[in-house]
PDB file of C-alpha atoms in Angstrom:
ATOM      1  CA  MET W1038     -45.151  97.428  10.948  1.00  0.00           C
ATOM      2  CA  ASN W1039     -43.928  98.736   7.457  1.00  0.00           C
ATOM      3  CA  GLY W1040     -41.518  98.739   5.263  1.00  0.00           C
ATOM      4  CA  GLU W1041     -39.711  96.027   3.125  1.00  0.00           C
ATOM      5  CA  TRP W1042     -37.989  93.171   4.365  1.00  0.00           C
ATOM      6  CA  PRO W1043     -34.315  93.624   4.823  1.00  0.00           C
ATOM      7  CA  GLY W1044     -32.288  91.293   2.151  1.00  0.00           C
ATOM      8  CA  GLU W1045     -33.931  89.543  -0.919  1.00  0.00           C
ATOM      9  CA  LEU W1046     -35.588  86.438  -0.603  1.00  0.00           C
ATOM     10  CA  LYS W1047     -36.788  84.436  -3.581  1.00  0.00           C
ATOM     11  CA  PRO W1048     -40.721  83.491  -3.309  1.00  0.00           C
ATOM     12  CA  LYS W1049     -41.685  80.535  -1.687  1.00  0.00           C
ATOM     13  CA  ARG W1050     -44.891  78.381  -1.067  1.00  0.00           C
ATOM     14  CA  VAL W1051     -45.859  77.002   2.490  1.00  0.00           C
ATOM     15  CA  VAL W1052     -47.545  74.096   2.330  1.00  0.00           C
ATOM     16  CA  PHE W1053     -49.759  72.555   5.422  1.00  0.00           C
ATOM     17  CA  PRO W1054     -52.638  70.142   6.096  1.00  0.00           C
ATOM     18  CA  MET W1055     -55.735  71.859   7.883  1.00  0.00           C
ATOM     19  CA  ALA W1056     -54.962  69.566  11.150  1.00  0.00           C
ATOM     20  CA  GLY W1057     -58.369  68.294  12.308  1.00  0.00           C
ATOM     21  CA  LYS W1058     -59.528  64.919  12.298  1.00  0.00           C
ATOM     22  CA  GLY W1059     -56.812  62.551  12.722  1.00  0.00           C
ATOM     23  CA  GLY W1060     -56.643  59.334  10.045  1.00  0.00           C
ATOM     24  CA  VAL W1061     -57.845  61.061   7.248  1.00  0.00           C
ATOM     25  CA  GLY W1062     -54.547  60.490   5.243  1.00  0.00           C
ATOM     26  CA  LYS W1063     -52.815  63.845   5.735  1.00  0.00           C
ATOM     27  CA  THR W1064     -49.555  62.369   6.193  1.00  0.00           C
ATOM     28  CA  THR W1065     -49.733  60.301   3.022  1.00  0.00           C
ATOM     29  CA  VAL W1066     -50.875  63.187   1.060  1.00  0.00           C
ATOM     30  CA  MET W1067     -48.347  65.236   2.253  1.00  0.00           C
ATOM     31  CA  ALA W1068     -45.639  62.124   1.346  1.00  0.00           C
ATOM     32  CA  THR W1069     -46.540  62.120  -1.904  1.00  0.00           C
ATOM     33  CA  LEU W1070     -46.534  65.689  -2.760  1.00  0.00           C
ATOM     34  CA  ALA W1071     -42.958  65.510  -1.263  1.00  0.00           C
ATOM     35  CA  GLU W1072     -42.127  63.039  -4.022  1.00  0.00           C
ATOM     36  CA  TRP W1073     -44.173  65.101  -6.861  1.00  0.00           C
ATOM     37  CA  TYR W1074     -41.812  68.282  -5.926  1.00  0.00           C
ATOM     38  CA  ALA W1075     -38.839  66.465  -6.103  1.00  0.00           C
ATOM     39  CA  SER W1076     -39.825  64.750  -9.191  1.00  0.00           C
ATOM     40  CA  ASN W1077     -40.065  68.097 -10.858  1.00  0.00           C
ATOM     41  CA  GLY W1078     -36.692  69.090  -9.537  1.00  0.00           C
ATOM     42  CA  PHE W1079     -37.962  71.404  -6.913  1.00  0.00           C
ATOM     43  CA  LYS W1080     -35.979  71.994  -3.556  1.00  0.00           C
ATOM     44  CA  VAL W1081     -38.223  71.104  -0.504  1.00  0.00           C
ATOM     45  CA  ALA W1082     -37.800  71.939   3.026  1.00  0.00           C
ATOM     46  CA  MET W1083     -39.749  69.244   5.075  1.00  0.00           C
ATOM     47  CA  PHE W1084     -40.924  69.874   8.768  1.00  0.00           C
ATOM     48  CA  ASP W1085     -42.594  66.933  10.936  1.00  0.00           C
ATOM     49  CA  MET W1086     -44.865  68.730  13.628  1.00  0.00           C
ATOM     50  CA  ASP W1087     -46.741  65.764  14.611  1.00  0.00           C
ATOM     51  CA  PRO W1088     -47.044  65.903  18.354  1.00  0.00           C
ATOM     52  CA  ASP W1089     -47.410  61.870  18.324  1.00  0.00           C
ATOM     53  CA  ASN W1090     -43.666  61.486  17.407  1.00  0.00           C
ATOM     54  CA  LYS W1091     -44.916  58.136  15.137  1.00  0.00           C
ATOM     55  CA  ALA W1092     -41.831  55.601  14.617  1.00  0.00           C
ATOM     56  CA  GLU W1093     -43.934  54.716  11.697  1.00  0.00           C
ATOM     57  CA  GLY W1094     -45.997  56.548   8.861  1.00  0.00           C
ATOM     58  CA  SER W1095     -45.105  59.997  10.201  1.00  0.00           C
ATOM     59  CA  LEU W1096     -43.249  62.468   7.493  1.00  0.00           C
ATOM     60  CA  PHE W1097     -39.895  62.226   9.445  1.00  0.00           C
ATOM     61  CA  SER W1098     -40.110  57.967   8.841  1.00  0.00           C
ATOM     62  CA  PHE W1099     -40.411  58.848   5.271  1.00  0.00           C
ATOM     63  CA  PHE W1100     -37.722  61.399   4.946  1.00  0.00           C
ATOM     64  CA  PRO W1101     -35.233  61.548   7.575  1.00  0.00           C
ATOM     65  CA  ASP W1102     -34.127  64.798   6.617  1.00  0.00           C
ATOM     66  CA  ALA W1103     -37.346  66.493   7.475  1.00  0.00           C
ATOM     67  CA  HIS W1104     -37.088  68.872  10.334  1.00  0.00           C
ATOM     68  CA  LYS W1105     -38.649  67.819  13.707  1.00  0.00           C
ATOM     69  CA  LEU W1106     -40.069  70.532  15.555  1.00  0.00           C
ATOM     70  CA  PRO W1107     -42.200  69.972  18.692  1.00  0.00           C
ATOM     71  CA  ALA W1108     -45.871  71.185  17.694  1.00  0.00           C
ATOM     72  CA  LEU W1109     -46.931  71.597  21.333  1.00  0.00           C
ATOM     73  CA  GLU W1110     -44.116  74.316  22.129  1.00  0.00           C
ATOM     74  CA  ASN W1111     -45.798  77.770  21.888  1.00  0.00           C
ATOM     75  CA  TRP W1112     -42.421  79.331  19.867  1.00  0.00           C
ATOM     76  CA  THR W1113     -42.800  76.402  17.259  1.00  0.00           C
ATOM     77  CA  TYR W1114     -44.263  78.027  14.203  1.00  0.00           C
ATOM     78  CA  ASP W1115     -41.982  80.947  14.735  1.00  0.00           C
ATOM     79  CA  LYS W1116     -39.042  78.658  14.207  1.00  0.00           C
ATOM     80  CA  LEU W1117     -41.327  77.234  11.169  1.00  0.00           C
ATOM     81  CA  LEU W1118     -41.410  80.730   9.703  1.00  0.00           C
ATOM     82  CA  GLY W1119     -37.559  81.429  10.668  1.00  0.00           C
ATOM     83  CA  VAL W1120     -36.036  78.542   9.034  1.00  0.00           C
ATOM     84  CA  SER W1121     -38.304  79.082   6.012  1.00  0.00           C
ATOM     85  CA  LEU W1122     -37.203  82.095   5.281  1.00  0.00           C
ATOM     86  CA  ASP W1123     -33.441  81.329   5.837  1.00  0.00           C
ATOM     87  CA  SER W1124     -33.658  77.812   3.679  1.00  0.00           C
ATOM     88  CA  GLU W1125     -32.880  77.891  -0.021  1.00  0.00           C
ATOM     89  CA  ALA W1126     -35.755  75.632  -0.670  1.00  0.00           C
ATOM     90  CA  ASP W1127     -38.580  76.692  -3.451  1.00  0.00           C
ATOM     91  CA  ILE W1128     -41.395  74.793  -1.093  1.00  0.00           C
ATOM     92  CA  VAL W1129     -41.878  74.319   2.462  1.00  0.00           C
ATOM     93  CA  LEU W1130     -44.123  71.426   3.749  1.00  0.00           C
ATOM     94  CA  ALA W1131     -45.162  71.451   7.408  1.00  0.00           C
ATOM     95  CA  ASP W1132     -47.065  68.079   8.086  1.00  0.00           C
ATOM     96  CA  MET W1133     -49.070  68.647  11.174  1.00  0.00           C
ATOM     97  CA  GLY W1134     -51.181  66.448  13.832  1.00  0.00           C
ATOM     98  CA  ALA W1135     -54.621  66.367  14.461  1.00  0.00           C
ATOM     99  CA  ALA W1136     -56.199  69.398  16.255  1.00  0.00           C
ATOM    100  CA  GLN W1137     -53.389  71.725  15.916  1.00  0.00           C
ATOM    101  CA  GLY W1138     -55.940  74.361  14.929  1.00  0.00           C
ATOM    102  CA  HIS W1139     -55.975  76.106  18.433  1.00  0.00           C
ATOM    103  CA  ARG W1140     -52.004  76.896  18.228  1.00  0.00           C
ATOM    104  CA  MET W1141     -51.324  77.235  13.992  1.00  0.00           C
ATOM    105  CA  ILE W1142     -54.652  79.545  13.513  1.00  0.00           C
ATOM    106  CA  PRO W1143     -53.685  82.248  16.060  1.00  0.00           C
ATOM    107  CA  TRP W1144     -50.064  82.332  15.166  1.00  0.00           C
ATOM    108  CA  PHE W1145     -51.339  82.739  11.529  1.00  0.00           C
ATOM    109  CA  ARG W1146     -53.656  85.486  12.316  1.00  0.00           C
ATOM    110  CA  ASP W1147     -50.786  87.219  14.261  1.00  0.00           C
ATOM    111  CA  PHE W1148     -48.170  87.437  11.608  1.00  0.00           C
ATOM    112  CA  TYR W1149     -50.024  87.322   8.358  1.00  0.00           C
ATOM    113  CA  ARG W1150     -50.486  90.911   8.488  1.00  0.00           C
ATOM    114  CA  VAL W1151     -46.772  91.436   9.687  1.00  0.00           C
ATOM    115  CA  MET W1152     -45.636  89.143   6.813  1.00  0.00           C
ATOM    116  CA  GLN W1153     -47.723  91.372   4.413  1.00  0.00           C
ATOM    117  CA  ASP W1154     -46.576  94.404   5.415  1.00  0.00           C
ATOM    118  CA  SER W1155     -42.922  93.486   5.448  1.00  0.00           C
ATOM    119  CA  GLY W1156     -43.053  92.238   2.145  1.00  0.00           C
ATOM    120  CA  ILE W1157     -42.128  88.748   2.987  1.00  0.00           C
ATOM    121  CA  PRO W1158     -42.416  86.537  -0.269  1.00  0.00           C
ATOM    122  CA  LEU W1159     -44.228  83.558   1.160  1.00  0.00           C
ATOM    123  CA  ARG W1160     -47.574  81.963  -0.163  1.00  0.00           C
ATOM    124  CA  TRP W1161     -49.570  79.766   1.892  1.00  0.00           C
ATOM    125  CA  THR W1162     -51.544  76.957   0.597  1.00  0.00           C
ATOM    126  CA  ALA W1163     -53.969  74.987   3.237  1.00  0.00           C
ATOM    127  CA  ILE W1164     -54.652  71.303   2.140  1.00  0.00           C
ATOM    128  CA  GLY W1165     -58.170  69.704   3.481  1.00  0.00           C
ATOM    129  CA  VAL W1166     -58.017  66.262   3.418  1.00  0.00           C
ATOM    130  CA  VAL W1167     -61.563  65.035   3.585  1.00  0.00           C
ATOM    131  CA  ASP W1168     -62.483  61.472   3.413  1.00  0.00           C
ATOM    132  CA  THR W1169     -65.978  59.486   4.275  1.00  0.00           C
ATOM    133  CA  ASP W1170     -66.278  60.906   7.456  1.00  0.00           C
ATOM    134  CA  ILE W1171     -68.505  64.160   7.835  1.00  0.00           C
ATOM    135  CA  ALA W1172     -66.007  65.323  10.534  1.00  0.00           C
ATOM    136  CA  SER W1173     -63.190  65.494   8.195  1.00  0.00           C
ATOM    137  CA  ALA W1174     -65.148  67.929   5.971  1.00  0.00           C
ATOM    138  CA  ARG W1175     -66.314  70.135   8.971  1.00  0.00           C
ATOM    139  CA  SER W1176     -63.089  70.537  10.204  1.00  0.00           C
ATOM    140  CA  VAL W1177     -61.948  71.924   7.061  1.00  0.00           C
ATOM    141  CA  LEU W1178     -64.676  74.168   6.895  1.00  0.00           C
ATOM    142  CA  ASP W1179     -63.839  75.655  10.372  1.00  0.00           C
ATOM    143  CA  TRP W1180     -60.208  76.302   9.526  1.00  0.00           C
ATOM    144  CA  GLY W1181     -61.612  78.310   6.104  1.00  0.00           C
ATOM    145  CA  GLU W1182     -63.763  79.906   8.701  1.00  0.00           C
ATOM    146  CA  ALA W1183     -60.822  80.883  10.648  1.00  0.00           C
ATOM    147  CA  LEU W1184     -57.921  81.555   7.914  1.00  0.00           C
ATOM    148  CA  GLN W1185     -60.240  83.423   5.376  1.00  0.00           C
ATOM    149  CA  ASP W1186     -58.631  84.788   2.179  1.00  0.00           C
ATOM    150  CA  GLY W1187     -54.814  84.756   3.553  1.00  0.00           C
ATOM    151  CA  VAL W1188     -54.277  81.263   2.014  1.00  0.00           C
ATOM    152  CA  ASP W1189     -55.090  79.288  -1.006  1.00  0.00           C
ATOM    153  CA  TYR W1190     -57.061  76.166  -0.615  1.00  0.00           C
ATOM    154  CA  LEU W1191     -56.575  72.361  -1.852  1.00  0.00           C
ATOM    155  CA  ILE W1192     -59.138  70.141  -0.901  1.00  0.00           C
ATOM    156  CA  VAL W1193     -58.059  66.088  -1.169  1.00  0.00           C
ATOM    157  CA  HIS W1194     -60.959  63.975  -1.568  1.00  0.00           C
ATOM    158  CA  ASN W1195     -58.978  61.022   0.132  1.00  0.00           C
ATOM    159  CA  HIS W1196     -61.191  57.937  -1.143  1.00  0.00           C
ATOM    160  CA  HIS W1197     -60.142  54.889   1.325  1.00  0.00           C
ATOM    161  CA  ARG W1198     -62.863  53.028  -0.391  1.00  0.00           C
ATOM    162  CA  GLU W1199     -63.927  52.981  -4.292  1.00  0.00           C
ATOM    163  CA  ASP W1200     -67.653  52.946  -3.449  1.00  0.00           C
ATOM    164  CA  ALA W1201     -67.907  55.675  -0.891  1.00  0.00           C
ATOM    165  CA  ILE W1202     -68.461  59.396  -1.785  1.00  0.00           C
ATOM    166  CA  SER W1203     -66.138  62.377   0.030  1.00  0.00           C
ATOM    167  CA  ALA W1204     -68.006  63.790   2.806  1.00  0.00           C
ATOM    168  CA  TRP W1205     -67.328  66.804   1.180  1.00  0.00           C
ATOM    169  CA  GLU W1206     -70.269  65.869  -1.111  1.00  0.00           C
ATOM    170  CA  SER W1207     -72.712  65.255   1.686  1.00  0.00           C
ATOM    171  CA  PRO W1208     -76.227  67.016   1.726  1.00  0.00           C
ATOM    172  CA  ALA W1209     -75.958  67.908   5.383  1.00  0.00           C
ATOM    173  CA  ILE W1210     -73.181  70.521   4.581  1.00  0.00           C
ATOM    174  CA  ALA W1211     -74.036  71.477   0.764  1.00  0.00           C
ATOM    175  CA  GLY W1212     -75.273  74.493   1.979  1.00  0.00           C
ATOM    176  CA  LEU W1213     -71.538  75.457   3.938  1.00  0.00           C
ATOM    177  CA  VAL W1214     -69.527  73.875   1.017  1.00  0.00           C
ATOM    178  CA  SER W1215     -71.184  76.007  -1.314  1.00  0.00           C
ATOM    179  CA  ALA W1216     -70.556  79.286   0.621  1.00  0.00           C
ATOM    180  CA  PHE W1217     -66.873  77.705   1.041  1.00  0.00           C
ATOM    181  CA  ARG W1218     -66.623  77.469  -2.729  1.00  0.00           C
ATOM    182  CA  ARG W1219     -67.870  80.516  -3.459  1.00  0.00           C
ATOM    183  CA  ALA W1220     -65.804  82.522  -1.019  1.00  0.00           C
ATOM    184  CA  PHE W1221     -62.351  81.020  -1.298  1.00  0.00           C
ATOM    185  CA  SER W1222     -62.624  79.170  -4.591  1.00  0.00           C
ATOM    186  CA  PRO W1223     -60.920  75.974  -3.872  1.00  0.00           C
ATOM    187  CA  MET W1224     -59.360  73.619  -6.159  1.00  0.00           C
ATOM    188  CA  GLU W1225     -59.989  69.877  -5.701  1.00  0.00           C
ATOM    189  CA  ILE W1226     -58.382  66.868  -6.444  1.00  0.00           C
ATOM    190  CA  ARG W1227     -58.957  63.310  -5.793  1.00  0.00           C
ATOM    191  CA  MET W1228     -56.494  60.690  -4.117  1.00  0.00           C
ATOM    192  CA  ASP W1229     -57.155  56.822  -4.953  1.00  0.00           C
ATOM    193  CA  ALA W1230     -57.839  54.155  -2.282  1.00  0.00           C
ATOM    194  CA  ARG W1231     -54.494  52.124  -1.907  1.00  0.00           C
ATOM    195  CA  ARG W1232     -54.193  48.467  -1.466  1.00  0.00           C
ATOM    196  CA  PRO W1233     -54.610  47.913   2.186  1.00  0.00           C
ATOM    197  CA  ASP W1234     -51.308  45.372   2.103  1.00  0.00           C
ATOM    198  CA  LEU W1235     -49.112  47.865   0.310  1.00  0.00           C
ATOM    199  CA  GLN W1236     -50.251  50.621   2.622  1.00  0.00           C
ATOM    200  CA  LYS W1237     -49.591  48.577   5.610  1.00  0.00           C
ATOM    201  CA  PHE W1238     -45.790  47.654   4.506  1.00  0.00           C
ATOM    202  CA  MET W1239     -44.874  51.129   3.075  1.00  0.00           C
ATOM    203  CA  ARG W1240     -45.549  52.354   6.655  1.00  0.00           C
ATOM    204  CA  ILE W1241     -43.733  49.508   8.486  1.00  0.00           C
ATOM    205  CA  GLY W1242     -40.786  49.919   6.148  1.00  0.00           C
ATOM    206  CA  CYS W1243     -40.836  53.580   5.923  1.00  0.00           C
ATOM    207  CA  ASP W1244     -41.200  53.523   2.488  1.00  0.00           C
ATOM    208  CA  THR W1245     -42.297  56.100  -0.336  1.00  0.00           C
ATOM    209  CA  LEU W1246     -44.302  55.056  -3.714  1.00  0.00           C
ATOM    210  CA  THR W1247     -41.144  55.618  -5.154  1.00  0.00           C
ATOM    211  CA  ALA W1248     -39.192  53.571  -3.407  1.00  0.00           C
ATOM    212  CA  VAL W1249     -41.783  50.579  -3.992  1.00  0.00           C
ATOM    213  CA  GLY W1250     -42.149  51.783  -7.860  1.00  0.00           C
ATOM    214  CA  ASP W1251     -38.558  51.596  -8.593  1.00  0.00           C
ATOM    215  CA  ARG W1252     -37.650  48.127  -6.330  1.00  0.00           C
ATOM    216  CA  LYS W1253     -35.859  49.878  -3.654  1.00  0.00           C
ATOM    217  CA  ALA W1254     -38.107  49.253  -0.826  1.00  0.00           C
ATOM    218  CA  LYS W1255     -36.519  48.652   2.600  1.00  0.00           C
ATOM    219  CA  ALA W1256     -39.630  45.834   3.195  1.00  0.00           C
ATOM    220  CA  PRO W1257     -39.526  42.787   1.364  1.00  0.00           C
ATOM    221  CA  GLU W1258     -43.004  42.225   0.616  1.00  0.00           C
ATOM    222  CA  LEU W1259     -42.898  45.310  -1.173  1.00  0.00           C
ATOM    223  CA  ARG W1260     -40.084  44.310  -3.735  1.00  0.00           C
ATOM    224  CA  ALA W1261     -42.811  42.151  -5.530  1.00  0.00           C
ATOM    225  CA  PRO W1262     -43.693  42.762  -8.994  1.00  0.00           C
ATOM    226  CA  ASP W1263     -47.498  43.488  -8.115  1.00  0.00           C
ATOM    227  CA  MET W1264     -46.488  45.686  -5.861  1.00  0.00           C
ATOM    228  CA  MET W1265     -44.215  47.752  -7.874  1.00  0.00           C
ATOM    229  CA  LEU W1266     -46.592  47.957 -10.381  1.00  0.00           C
ATOM    230  CA  ARG W1267     -49.746  48.882  -8.247  1.00  0.00           C
ATOM    231  CA  ALA W1268     -46.851  51.985  -6.599  1.00  0.00           C
ATOM    232  CA  ARG W1269     -46.110  52.827  -9.989  1.00  0.00           C
ATOM    233  CA  THR W1270     -49.948  53.305 -11.053  1.00  0.00           C
ATOM    234  CA  TYR W1271     -50.686  55.213  -7.669  1.00  0.00           C
ATOM    235  CA  ARG W1272     -48.030  57.553  -8.413  1.00  0.00           C
ATOM    236  CA  PHE W1273     -48.694  58.180 -11.740  1.00  0.00           C
ATOM    237  CA  ARG W1274     -52.585  59.242 -10.790  1.00  0.00           C
ATOM    238  CA  ALA W1275     -51.082  61.331  -7.941  1.00  0.00           C
ATOM    239  CA  PHE W1276     -49.038  63.152  -9.876  1.00  0.00           C
ATOM    240  CA  ASN W1277     -51.017  63.694 -12.638  1.00  0.00           C
ATOM    241  CA  GLU W1278     -53.729  65.135 -10.020  1.00  0.00           C
ATOM    242  CA  PHE W1279     -51.230  67.531  -8.536  1.00  0.00           C
ATOM    243  CA  ALA W1280     -50.280  69.100 -11.887  1.00  0.00           C
ATOM    244  CA  THR W1281     -53.980  70.171 -12.549  1.00  0.00           C
ATOM    245  CA  VAL W1282     -53.647  72.061  -9.027  1.00  0.00           C
ATOM    246  CA  GLN W1283     -50.351  73.484  -9.548  1.00  0.00           C
ATOM    247  CA  ARG W1284     -51.104  77.167  -8.995  1.00  0.00           C
ATOM    248  CA  VAL W1285     -51.726  76.773  -5.557  1.00  0.00           C
ATOM    249  CA  LEU W1286     -48.784  74.209  -5.032  1.00  0.00           C
ATOM    250  CA  LEU W1287     -46.159  76.322  -6.995  1.00  0.00           C
ATOM    251  CA  PRO W1288     -44.146  79.288  -5.593  1.00  0.00           C
TER     252      PRO W1288
END
């Protein structure tokens, strides 16, 4: 298919997590990223594509204006692309559940060439969230092998514990990680471990760091001064990290 896309479209950035191992903090990263975009005045369209339909801890639970798409339907990614093209948003955030690569990757392979040939001004960023489990790092490597250079890559070292290193630095996969870095030049940032009680009540109350930091949290436990200050600290550090890699986060 050749020729320009009919009509004018402003450049947009589509950001999605490489959805492999569950429980690594993908939604936490995506929700915090949504807050960072909002704080900088960007219009964001959000998609919750987690098939588990969680009432707590999903992107939709934190941001009720997020579009809920059924991740296991074959047409879902077509819908994601269609809404992205029609939206006036600058950024499209698509949060996916674990093990969605078998659907997302073939779709992306089919459509990427069409999008390029059609002149559709979408840039794509794949976020790899890596914790201490080597399975999280291997999942990112597998996605890179499949997506190749069709996307920009951002590796988030999610430190669940202060004393544990990211599995991305494991000697067992050092050669594979070095090859990934040479091939794709990923940008890399760190996310701090959060207080377990803060994280627990944020999930229960579906409260964001901004809500807690501004003392507007729904959960009463989160309106304590120490919770407010800790949330502001986490937000400050995360926003600073995102600012260092805005090349792969902005349109």
